[in-house]
mmCIF file of C-alpha atoms in Angstrom:
data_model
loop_
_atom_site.group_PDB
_atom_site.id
_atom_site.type_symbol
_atom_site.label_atom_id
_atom_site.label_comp_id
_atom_site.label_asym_id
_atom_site.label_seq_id
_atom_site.Cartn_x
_atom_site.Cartn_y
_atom_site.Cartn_z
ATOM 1 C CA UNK P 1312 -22.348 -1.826 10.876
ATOM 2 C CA UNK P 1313 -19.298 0.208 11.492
ATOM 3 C CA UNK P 1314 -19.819 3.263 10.332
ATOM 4 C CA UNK P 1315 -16.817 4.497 9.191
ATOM 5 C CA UNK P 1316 -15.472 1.628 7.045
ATOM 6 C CA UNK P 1317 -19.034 2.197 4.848
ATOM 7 C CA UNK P 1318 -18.275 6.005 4.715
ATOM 8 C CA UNK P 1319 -14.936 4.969 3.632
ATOM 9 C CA UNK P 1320 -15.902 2.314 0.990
ATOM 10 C CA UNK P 1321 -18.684 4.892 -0.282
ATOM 11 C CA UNK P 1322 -15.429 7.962 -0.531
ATOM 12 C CA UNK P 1323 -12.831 5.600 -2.169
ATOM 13 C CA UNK P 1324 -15.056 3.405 -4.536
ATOM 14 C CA UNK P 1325 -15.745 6.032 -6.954
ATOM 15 C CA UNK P 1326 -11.839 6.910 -6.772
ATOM 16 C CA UNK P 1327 -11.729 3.370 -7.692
ATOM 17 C CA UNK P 1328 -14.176 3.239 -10.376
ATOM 18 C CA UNK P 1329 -12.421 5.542 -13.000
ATOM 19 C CA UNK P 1330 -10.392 1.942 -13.809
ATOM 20 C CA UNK P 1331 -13.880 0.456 -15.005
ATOM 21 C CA UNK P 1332 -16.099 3.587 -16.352
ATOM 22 C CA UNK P 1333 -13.691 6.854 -17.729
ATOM 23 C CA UNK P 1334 -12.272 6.502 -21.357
ATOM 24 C CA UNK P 1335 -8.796 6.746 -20.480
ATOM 25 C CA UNK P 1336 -8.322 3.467 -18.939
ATOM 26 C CA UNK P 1337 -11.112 1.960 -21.887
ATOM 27 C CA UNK P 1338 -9.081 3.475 -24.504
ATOM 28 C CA UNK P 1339 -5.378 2.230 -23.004
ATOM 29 C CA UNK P 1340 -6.445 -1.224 -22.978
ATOM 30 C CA UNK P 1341 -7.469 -1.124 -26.785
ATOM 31 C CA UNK P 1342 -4.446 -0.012 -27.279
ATOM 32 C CA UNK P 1343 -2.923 -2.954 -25.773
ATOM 33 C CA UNK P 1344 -4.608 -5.479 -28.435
ATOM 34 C CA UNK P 1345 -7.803 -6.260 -25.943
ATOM 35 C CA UNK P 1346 -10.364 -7.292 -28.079
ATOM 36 C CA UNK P 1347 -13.626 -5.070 -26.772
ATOM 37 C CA UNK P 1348 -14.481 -4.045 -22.872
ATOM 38 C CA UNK P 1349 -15.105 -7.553 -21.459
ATOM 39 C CA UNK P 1350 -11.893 -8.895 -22.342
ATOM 40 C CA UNK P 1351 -10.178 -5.706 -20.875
ATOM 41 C CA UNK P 1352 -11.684 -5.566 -17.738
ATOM 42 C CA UNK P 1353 -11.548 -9.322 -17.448
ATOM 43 C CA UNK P 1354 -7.649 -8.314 -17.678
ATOM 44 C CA UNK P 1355 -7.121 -5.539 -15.906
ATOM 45 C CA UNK P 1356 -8.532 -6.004 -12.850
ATOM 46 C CA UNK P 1357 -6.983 -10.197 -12.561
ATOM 47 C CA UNK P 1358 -4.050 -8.895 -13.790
ATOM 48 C CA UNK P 1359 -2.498 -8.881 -10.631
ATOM 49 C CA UNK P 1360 -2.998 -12.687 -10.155
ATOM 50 C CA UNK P 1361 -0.938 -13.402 -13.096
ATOM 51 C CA UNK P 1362 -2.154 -15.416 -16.213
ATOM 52 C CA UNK P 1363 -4.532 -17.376 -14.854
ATOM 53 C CA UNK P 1364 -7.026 -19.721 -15.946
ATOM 54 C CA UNK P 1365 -10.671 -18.434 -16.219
ATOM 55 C CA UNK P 1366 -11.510 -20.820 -13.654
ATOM 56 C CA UNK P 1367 -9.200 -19.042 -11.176
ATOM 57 C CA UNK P 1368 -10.864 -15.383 -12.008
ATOM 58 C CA UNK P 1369 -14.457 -16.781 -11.759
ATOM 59 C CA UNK P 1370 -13.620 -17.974 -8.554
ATOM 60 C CA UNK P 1371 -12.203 -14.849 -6.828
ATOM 61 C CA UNK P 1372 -14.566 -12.698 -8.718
ATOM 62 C CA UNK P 1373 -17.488 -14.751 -7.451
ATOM 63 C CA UNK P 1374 -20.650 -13.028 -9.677
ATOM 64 C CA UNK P 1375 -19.660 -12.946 -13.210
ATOM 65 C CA UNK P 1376 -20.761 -15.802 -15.202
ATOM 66 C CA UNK P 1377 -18.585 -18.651 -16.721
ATOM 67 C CA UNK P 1378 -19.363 -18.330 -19.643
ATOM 68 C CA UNK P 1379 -18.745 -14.276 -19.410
ATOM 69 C CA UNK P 1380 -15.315 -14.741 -17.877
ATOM 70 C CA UNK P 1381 -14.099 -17.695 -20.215
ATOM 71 C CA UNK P 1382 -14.635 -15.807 -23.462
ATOM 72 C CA UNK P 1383 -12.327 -13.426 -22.728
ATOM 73 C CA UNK P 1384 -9.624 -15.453 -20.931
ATOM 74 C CA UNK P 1385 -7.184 -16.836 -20.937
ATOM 75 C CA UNK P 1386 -7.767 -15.410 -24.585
ATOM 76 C CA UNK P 1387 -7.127 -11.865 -23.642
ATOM 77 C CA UNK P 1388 -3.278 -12.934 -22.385
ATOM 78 C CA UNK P 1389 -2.504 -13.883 -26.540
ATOM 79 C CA UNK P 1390 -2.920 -10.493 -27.056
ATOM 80 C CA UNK P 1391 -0.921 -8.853 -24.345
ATOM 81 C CA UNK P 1392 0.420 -9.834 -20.572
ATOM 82 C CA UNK P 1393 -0.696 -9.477 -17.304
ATOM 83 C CA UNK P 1394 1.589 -6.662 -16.744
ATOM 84 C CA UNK P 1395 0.341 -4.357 -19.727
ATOM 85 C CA UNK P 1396 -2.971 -4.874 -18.702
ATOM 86 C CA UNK P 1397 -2.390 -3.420 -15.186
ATOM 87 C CA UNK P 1398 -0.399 -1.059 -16.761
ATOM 88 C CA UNK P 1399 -3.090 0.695 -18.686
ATOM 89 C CA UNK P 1400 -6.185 0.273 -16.737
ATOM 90 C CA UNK P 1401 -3.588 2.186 -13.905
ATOM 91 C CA UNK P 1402 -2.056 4.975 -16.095
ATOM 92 C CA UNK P 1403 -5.644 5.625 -17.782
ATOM 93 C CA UNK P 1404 -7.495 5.635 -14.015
ATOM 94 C CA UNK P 1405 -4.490 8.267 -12.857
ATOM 95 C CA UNK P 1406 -5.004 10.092 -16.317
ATOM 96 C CA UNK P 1407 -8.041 10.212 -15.726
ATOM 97 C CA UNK P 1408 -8.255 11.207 -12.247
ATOM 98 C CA UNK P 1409 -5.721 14.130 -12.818
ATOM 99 C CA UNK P 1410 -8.555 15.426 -15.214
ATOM 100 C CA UNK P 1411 -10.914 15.288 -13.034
ATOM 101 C CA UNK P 1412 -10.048 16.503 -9.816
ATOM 102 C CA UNK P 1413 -8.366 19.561 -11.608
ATOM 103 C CA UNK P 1414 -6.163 21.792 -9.206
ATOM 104 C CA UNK P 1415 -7.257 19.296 -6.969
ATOM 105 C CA UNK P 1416 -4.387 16.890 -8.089
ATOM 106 C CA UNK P 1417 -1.400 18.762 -7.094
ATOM 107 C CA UNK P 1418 -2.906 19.726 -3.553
ATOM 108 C CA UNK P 1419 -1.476 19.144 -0.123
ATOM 109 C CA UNK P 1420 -4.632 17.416 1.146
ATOM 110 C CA UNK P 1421 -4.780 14.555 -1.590
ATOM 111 C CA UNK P 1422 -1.176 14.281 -1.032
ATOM 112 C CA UNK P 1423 -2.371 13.730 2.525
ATOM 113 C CA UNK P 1424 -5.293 11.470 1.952
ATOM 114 C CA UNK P 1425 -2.803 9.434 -0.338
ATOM 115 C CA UNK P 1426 -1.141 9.260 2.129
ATOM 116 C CA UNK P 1427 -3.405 8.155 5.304
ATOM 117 C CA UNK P 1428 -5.370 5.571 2.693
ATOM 118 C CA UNK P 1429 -2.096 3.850 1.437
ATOM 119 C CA UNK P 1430 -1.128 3.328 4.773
ATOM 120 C CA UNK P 1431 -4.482 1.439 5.666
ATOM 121 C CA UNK P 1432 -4.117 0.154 2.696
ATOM 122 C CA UNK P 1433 -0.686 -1.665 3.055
ATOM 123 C CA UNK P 1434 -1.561 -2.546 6.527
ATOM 124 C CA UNK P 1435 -4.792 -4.462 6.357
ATOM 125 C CA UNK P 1436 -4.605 -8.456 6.856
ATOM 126 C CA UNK P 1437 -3.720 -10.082 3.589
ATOM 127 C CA UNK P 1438 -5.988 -13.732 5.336
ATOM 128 C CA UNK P 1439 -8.131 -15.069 2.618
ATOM 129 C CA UNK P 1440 -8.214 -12.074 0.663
ATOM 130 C CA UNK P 1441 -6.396 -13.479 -2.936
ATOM 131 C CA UNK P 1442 -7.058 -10.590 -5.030
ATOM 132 C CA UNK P 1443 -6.016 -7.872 -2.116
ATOM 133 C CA UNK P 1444 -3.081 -9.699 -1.775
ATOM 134 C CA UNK P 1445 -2.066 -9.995 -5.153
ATOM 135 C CA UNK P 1446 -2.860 -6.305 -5.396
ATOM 136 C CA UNK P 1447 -0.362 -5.950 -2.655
ATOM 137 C CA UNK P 1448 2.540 -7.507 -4.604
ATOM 138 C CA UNK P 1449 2.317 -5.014 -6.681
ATOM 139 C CA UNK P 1450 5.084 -2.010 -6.442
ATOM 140 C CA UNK P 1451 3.834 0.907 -4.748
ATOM 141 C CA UNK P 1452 3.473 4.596 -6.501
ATOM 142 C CA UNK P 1453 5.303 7.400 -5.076
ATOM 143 C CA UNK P 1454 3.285 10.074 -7.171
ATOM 144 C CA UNK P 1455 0.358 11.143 -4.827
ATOM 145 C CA UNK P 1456 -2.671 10.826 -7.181
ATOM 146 C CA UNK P 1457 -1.391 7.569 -8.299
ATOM 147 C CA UNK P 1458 -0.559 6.315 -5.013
ATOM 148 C CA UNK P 1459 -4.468 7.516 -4.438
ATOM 149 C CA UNK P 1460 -5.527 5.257 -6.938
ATOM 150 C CA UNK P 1461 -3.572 2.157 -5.921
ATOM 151 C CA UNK P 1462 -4.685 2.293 -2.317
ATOM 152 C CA UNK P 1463 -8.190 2.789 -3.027
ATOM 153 C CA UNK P 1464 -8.195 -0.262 -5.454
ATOM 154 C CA UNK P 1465 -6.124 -2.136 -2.443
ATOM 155 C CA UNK P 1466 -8.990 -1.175 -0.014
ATOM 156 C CA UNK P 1467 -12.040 -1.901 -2.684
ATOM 157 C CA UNK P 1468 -10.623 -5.249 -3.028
ATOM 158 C CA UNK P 1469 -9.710 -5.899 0.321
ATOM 159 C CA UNK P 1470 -13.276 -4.877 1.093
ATOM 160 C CA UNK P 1471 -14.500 -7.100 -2.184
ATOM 161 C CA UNK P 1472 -12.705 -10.438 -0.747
ATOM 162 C CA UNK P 1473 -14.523 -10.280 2.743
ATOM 163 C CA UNK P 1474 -17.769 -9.357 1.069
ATOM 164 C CA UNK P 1475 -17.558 -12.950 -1.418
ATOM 165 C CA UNK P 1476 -16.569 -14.835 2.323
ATOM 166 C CA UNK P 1477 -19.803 -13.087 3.752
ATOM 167 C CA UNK P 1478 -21.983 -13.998 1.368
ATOM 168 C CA UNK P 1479 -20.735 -17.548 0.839
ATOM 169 C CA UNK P 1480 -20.783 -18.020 4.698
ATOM 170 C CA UNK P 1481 -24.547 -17.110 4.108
ATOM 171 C CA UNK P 1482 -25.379 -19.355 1.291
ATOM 172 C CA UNK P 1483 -25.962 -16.654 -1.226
ATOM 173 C CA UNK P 1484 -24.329 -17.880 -4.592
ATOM 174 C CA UNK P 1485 -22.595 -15.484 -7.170
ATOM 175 C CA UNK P 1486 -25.151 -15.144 -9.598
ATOM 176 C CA UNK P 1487 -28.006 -14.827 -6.754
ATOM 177 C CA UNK P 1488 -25.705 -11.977 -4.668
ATOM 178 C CA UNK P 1489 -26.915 -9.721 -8.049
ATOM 179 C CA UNK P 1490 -30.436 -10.680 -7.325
ATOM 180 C CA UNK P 1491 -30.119 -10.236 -3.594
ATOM 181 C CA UNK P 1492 -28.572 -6.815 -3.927
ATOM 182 C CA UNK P 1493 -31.176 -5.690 -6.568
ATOM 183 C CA UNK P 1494 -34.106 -6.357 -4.258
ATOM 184 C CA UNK P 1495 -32.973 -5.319 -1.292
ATOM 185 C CA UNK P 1496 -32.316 -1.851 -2.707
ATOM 186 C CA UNK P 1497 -34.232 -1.063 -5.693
ATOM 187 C CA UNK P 1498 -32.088 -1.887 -8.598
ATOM 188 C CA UNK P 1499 -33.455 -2.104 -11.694
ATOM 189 C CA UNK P 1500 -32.825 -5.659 -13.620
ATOM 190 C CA UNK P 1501 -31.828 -4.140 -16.556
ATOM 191 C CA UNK P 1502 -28.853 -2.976 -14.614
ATOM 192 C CA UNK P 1503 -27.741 -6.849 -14.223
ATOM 193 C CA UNK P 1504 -28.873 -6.890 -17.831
ATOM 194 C CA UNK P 1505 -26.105 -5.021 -19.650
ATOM 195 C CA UNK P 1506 -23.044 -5.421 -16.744
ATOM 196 C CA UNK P 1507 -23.232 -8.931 -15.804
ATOM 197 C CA UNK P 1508 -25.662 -11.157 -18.610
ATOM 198 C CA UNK P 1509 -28.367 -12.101 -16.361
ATOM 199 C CA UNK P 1510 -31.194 -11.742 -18.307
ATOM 200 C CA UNK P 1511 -34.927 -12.449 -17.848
ATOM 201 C CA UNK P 1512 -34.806 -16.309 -17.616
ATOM 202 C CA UNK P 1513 -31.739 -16.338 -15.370
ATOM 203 C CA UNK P 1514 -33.652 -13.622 -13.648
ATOM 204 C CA UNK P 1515 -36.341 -15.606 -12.868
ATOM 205 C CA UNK P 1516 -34.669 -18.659 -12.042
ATOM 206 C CA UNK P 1517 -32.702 -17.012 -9.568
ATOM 207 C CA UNK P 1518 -35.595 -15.182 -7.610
ATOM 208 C CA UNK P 1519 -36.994 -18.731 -7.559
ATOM 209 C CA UNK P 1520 -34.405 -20.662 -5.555
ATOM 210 C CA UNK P 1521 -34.179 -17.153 -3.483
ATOM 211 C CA UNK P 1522 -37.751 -17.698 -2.963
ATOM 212 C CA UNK P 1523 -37.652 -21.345 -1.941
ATOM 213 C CA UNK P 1524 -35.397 -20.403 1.004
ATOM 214 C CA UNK P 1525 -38.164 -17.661 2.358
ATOM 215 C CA UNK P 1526 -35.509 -14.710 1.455
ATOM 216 C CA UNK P 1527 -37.489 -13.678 -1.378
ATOM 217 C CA UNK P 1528 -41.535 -12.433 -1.314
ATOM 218 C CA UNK P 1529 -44.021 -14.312 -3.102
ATOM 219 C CA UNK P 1530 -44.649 -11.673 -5.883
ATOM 220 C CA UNK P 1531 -40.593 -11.562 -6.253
ATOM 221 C CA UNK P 1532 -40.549 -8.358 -5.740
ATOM 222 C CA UNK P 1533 -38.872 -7.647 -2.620
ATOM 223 C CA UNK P 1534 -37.199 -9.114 0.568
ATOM 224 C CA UNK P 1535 -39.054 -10.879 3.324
ATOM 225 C CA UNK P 1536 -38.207 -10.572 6.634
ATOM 226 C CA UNK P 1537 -35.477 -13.306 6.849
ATOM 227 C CA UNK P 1538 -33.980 -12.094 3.937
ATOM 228 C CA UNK P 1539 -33.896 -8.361 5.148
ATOM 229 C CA UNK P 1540 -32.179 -10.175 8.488
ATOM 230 C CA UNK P 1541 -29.270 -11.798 5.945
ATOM 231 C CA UNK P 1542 -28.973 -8.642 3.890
ATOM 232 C CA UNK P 1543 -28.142 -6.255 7.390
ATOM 233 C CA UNK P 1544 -26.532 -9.099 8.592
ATOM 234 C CA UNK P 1545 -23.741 -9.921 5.218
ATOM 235 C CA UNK P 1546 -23.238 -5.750 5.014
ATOM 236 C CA UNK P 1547 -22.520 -5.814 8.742
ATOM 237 C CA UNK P 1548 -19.981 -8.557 8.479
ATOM 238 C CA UNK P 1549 -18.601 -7.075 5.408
ATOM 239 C CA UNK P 1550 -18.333 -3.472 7.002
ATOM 240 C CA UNK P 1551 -16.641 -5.007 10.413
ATOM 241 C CA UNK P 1552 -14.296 -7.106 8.264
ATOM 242 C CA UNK P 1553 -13.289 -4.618 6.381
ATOM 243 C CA UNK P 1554 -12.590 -2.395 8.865
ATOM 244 C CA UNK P 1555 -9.535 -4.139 10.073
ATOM 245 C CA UNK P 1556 -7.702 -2.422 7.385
ATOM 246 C CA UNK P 1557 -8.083 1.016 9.222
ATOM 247 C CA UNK P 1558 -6.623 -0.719 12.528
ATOM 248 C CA UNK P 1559 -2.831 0.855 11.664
ATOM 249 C CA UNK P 1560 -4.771 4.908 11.602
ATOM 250 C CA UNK P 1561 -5.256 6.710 14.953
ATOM 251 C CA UNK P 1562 -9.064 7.513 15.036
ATOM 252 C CA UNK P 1563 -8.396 10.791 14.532
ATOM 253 C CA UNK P 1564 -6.245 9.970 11.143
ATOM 254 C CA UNK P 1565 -10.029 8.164 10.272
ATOM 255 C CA UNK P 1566 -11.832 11.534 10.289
ATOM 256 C CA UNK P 1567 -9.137 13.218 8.370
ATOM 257 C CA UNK P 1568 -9.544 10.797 5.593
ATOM 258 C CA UNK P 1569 -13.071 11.194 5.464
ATOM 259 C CA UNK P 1570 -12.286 14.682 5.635
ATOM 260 C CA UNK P 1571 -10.002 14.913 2.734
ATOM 261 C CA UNK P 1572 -11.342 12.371 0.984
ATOM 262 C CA UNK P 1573 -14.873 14.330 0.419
ATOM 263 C CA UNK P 1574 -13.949 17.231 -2.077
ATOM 264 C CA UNK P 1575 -12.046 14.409 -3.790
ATOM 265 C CA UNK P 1576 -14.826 11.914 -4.626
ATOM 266 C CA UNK P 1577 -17.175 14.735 -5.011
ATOM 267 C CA UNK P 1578 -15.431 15.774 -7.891
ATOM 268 C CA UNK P 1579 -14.626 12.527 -9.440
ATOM 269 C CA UNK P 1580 -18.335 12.036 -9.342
ATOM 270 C CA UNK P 1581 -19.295 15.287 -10.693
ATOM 271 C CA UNK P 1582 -17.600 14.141 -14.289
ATOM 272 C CA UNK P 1583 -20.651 12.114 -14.723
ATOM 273 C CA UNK P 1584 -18.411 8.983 -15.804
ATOM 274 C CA UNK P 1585 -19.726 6.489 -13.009
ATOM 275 C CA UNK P 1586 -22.755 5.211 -13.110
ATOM 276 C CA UNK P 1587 -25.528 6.026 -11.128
ATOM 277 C CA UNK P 1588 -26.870 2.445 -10.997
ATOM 278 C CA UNK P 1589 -24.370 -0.055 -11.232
ATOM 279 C CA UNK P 1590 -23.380 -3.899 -9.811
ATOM 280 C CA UNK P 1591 -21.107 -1.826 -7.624
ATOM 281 C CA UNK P 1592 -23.698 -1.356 -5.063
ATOM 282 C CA UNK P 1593 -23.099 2.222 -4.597
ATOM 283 C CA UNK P 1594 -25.793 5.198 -4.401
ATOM 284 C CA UNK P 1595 -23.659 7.981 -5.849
ATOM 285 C CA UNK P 1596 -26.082 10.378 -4.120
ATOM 286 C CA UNK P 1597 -24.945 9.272 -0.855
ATOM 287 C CA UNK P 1598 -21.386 10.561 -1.453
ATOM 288 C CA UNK P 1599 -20.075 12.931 0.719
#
């Protein structure tokens, strides 16, 4: 694994995450006319891609359901466009972040680590990574926290895209990837539950065809061996690939992002507005 593209995805996801999780965002999409979460964050975070069919979103965003995805599009875009979508889940995550981070906000060093992650950001390979690129369409801030926020969503995604290539290169499906994740680390079920509609039958189904291909114990309970293999094997693929978008920083530049970046996340996290278990994959405690 390289070890400083997972620091960085563990620093920048939370910085991320205030799009999904702090009311801000949430309450600037109501505004807009979405009808209820789903159908926000269904149209927020495709947004960039344009109107696009439901078929098109459950394709690039690989685990949600159907089902999940086509009840709230292309639905949500009766109610408002594309563009005030992206508009509110983006004012409400730099709202948000402002409130967080405090003094923090106005400081030299975010202004730096803007700064140093934008220009990773804007300089990673835009290859077979649809909602990076469309992400990279998009005009970039000038304001430091926001330009903070838009680069760390460029990177998440950018990091998201190679992870669904991984895992499809490995033959673990959408809906399994959930499953997968949840055994190989300890994550609850309910989790998957409430964020993503897989529910006991799913649940069950899914451990079963995990099971048939000797990834998944007997008890369906944990990983075997093979599947342990395939789990370090996708997170070392998705670390290396996405680790091409730190190519354009001097090594140096690396550590000072990780630098700057701490005191940042750490205080984004301290709000208590991200989850501690989520489908994002990320131990909170392991920040910083």
């Amino acid at each position: 694994m390289d070890p400083n593209a997972r620091r960085l995805w563990k620093l920048l996801e939370p910085i991320h995450a205030v799009g999904y999780f702090s009311p801000e965002p949430i309450a600037l999409l109501k505004e807009a006319g979405y009808r209820g979460y789903w159908m926000g964050y269904f149209a927020a975070r495709s947004a960039p891609l344009g109107a696009v069919p439901a078929e098109v979103v459950h394709a690039v965003f690989y685990n949600f359901a159907f089902s999940h995805v086509s009840r709230a599009l292309p639905d949500a875009w009766t109610y408002a466009p594309p563009e005030a979508a992206h508009e509110a889940r983006r004012s409400g995550a730099v709202a948000a972040l402002r409130r967080q981070l405090g003094p923090l906000a106005s400081s030299d060093d975010l202004a730096r680590a803007a700064s140093l992650a934008s220009r990773a950001a804007l300089g990673a390979p835009m290859e077979g990574r649809t909602l990076y690129a469309a992400l990279r369409s998009l005009p970039v801030p000038t304001d430091p926290v926001d330009l903070l926020w838009h680069a760390a969503t460029l990177l998440r995604e950018h990091r998201g895209d190679g992870h669904v290539a991984t895992l499809l290169a490995a033959g673990i499906g959408g809906r399994e990837s959930h499953v997968f994740h949840a055994l190989a680390h300890g994550t609850s079920p309910s989790v998957y539950a409430t964020s993503r509609n897989i529910h006991e039958s799913e649940w069950d189904a899914l451990v079963s065809g995990l099971r048939s291909r000797g990834l998944v114990t007997d008890d369906g309970q944990s990983l075997t061996d093979l599947g342990r293999e395939t789990n370090a094997a996708i997170e070392s693929t998705t670390d290396a690939l996405a680790a091409t978008a730190y190519a354009t920083l001097e090594p140096g530049e690396v550590d000072d992002l990780i630098t700057l970046l701490r005191p940042l996340t750490k205080a984004v996290v301290a709000s208590g507005e991200i989850p501690h278990q989520s489908p994002m994959g990320l131990d909170l405690d392991e920040v910083g």
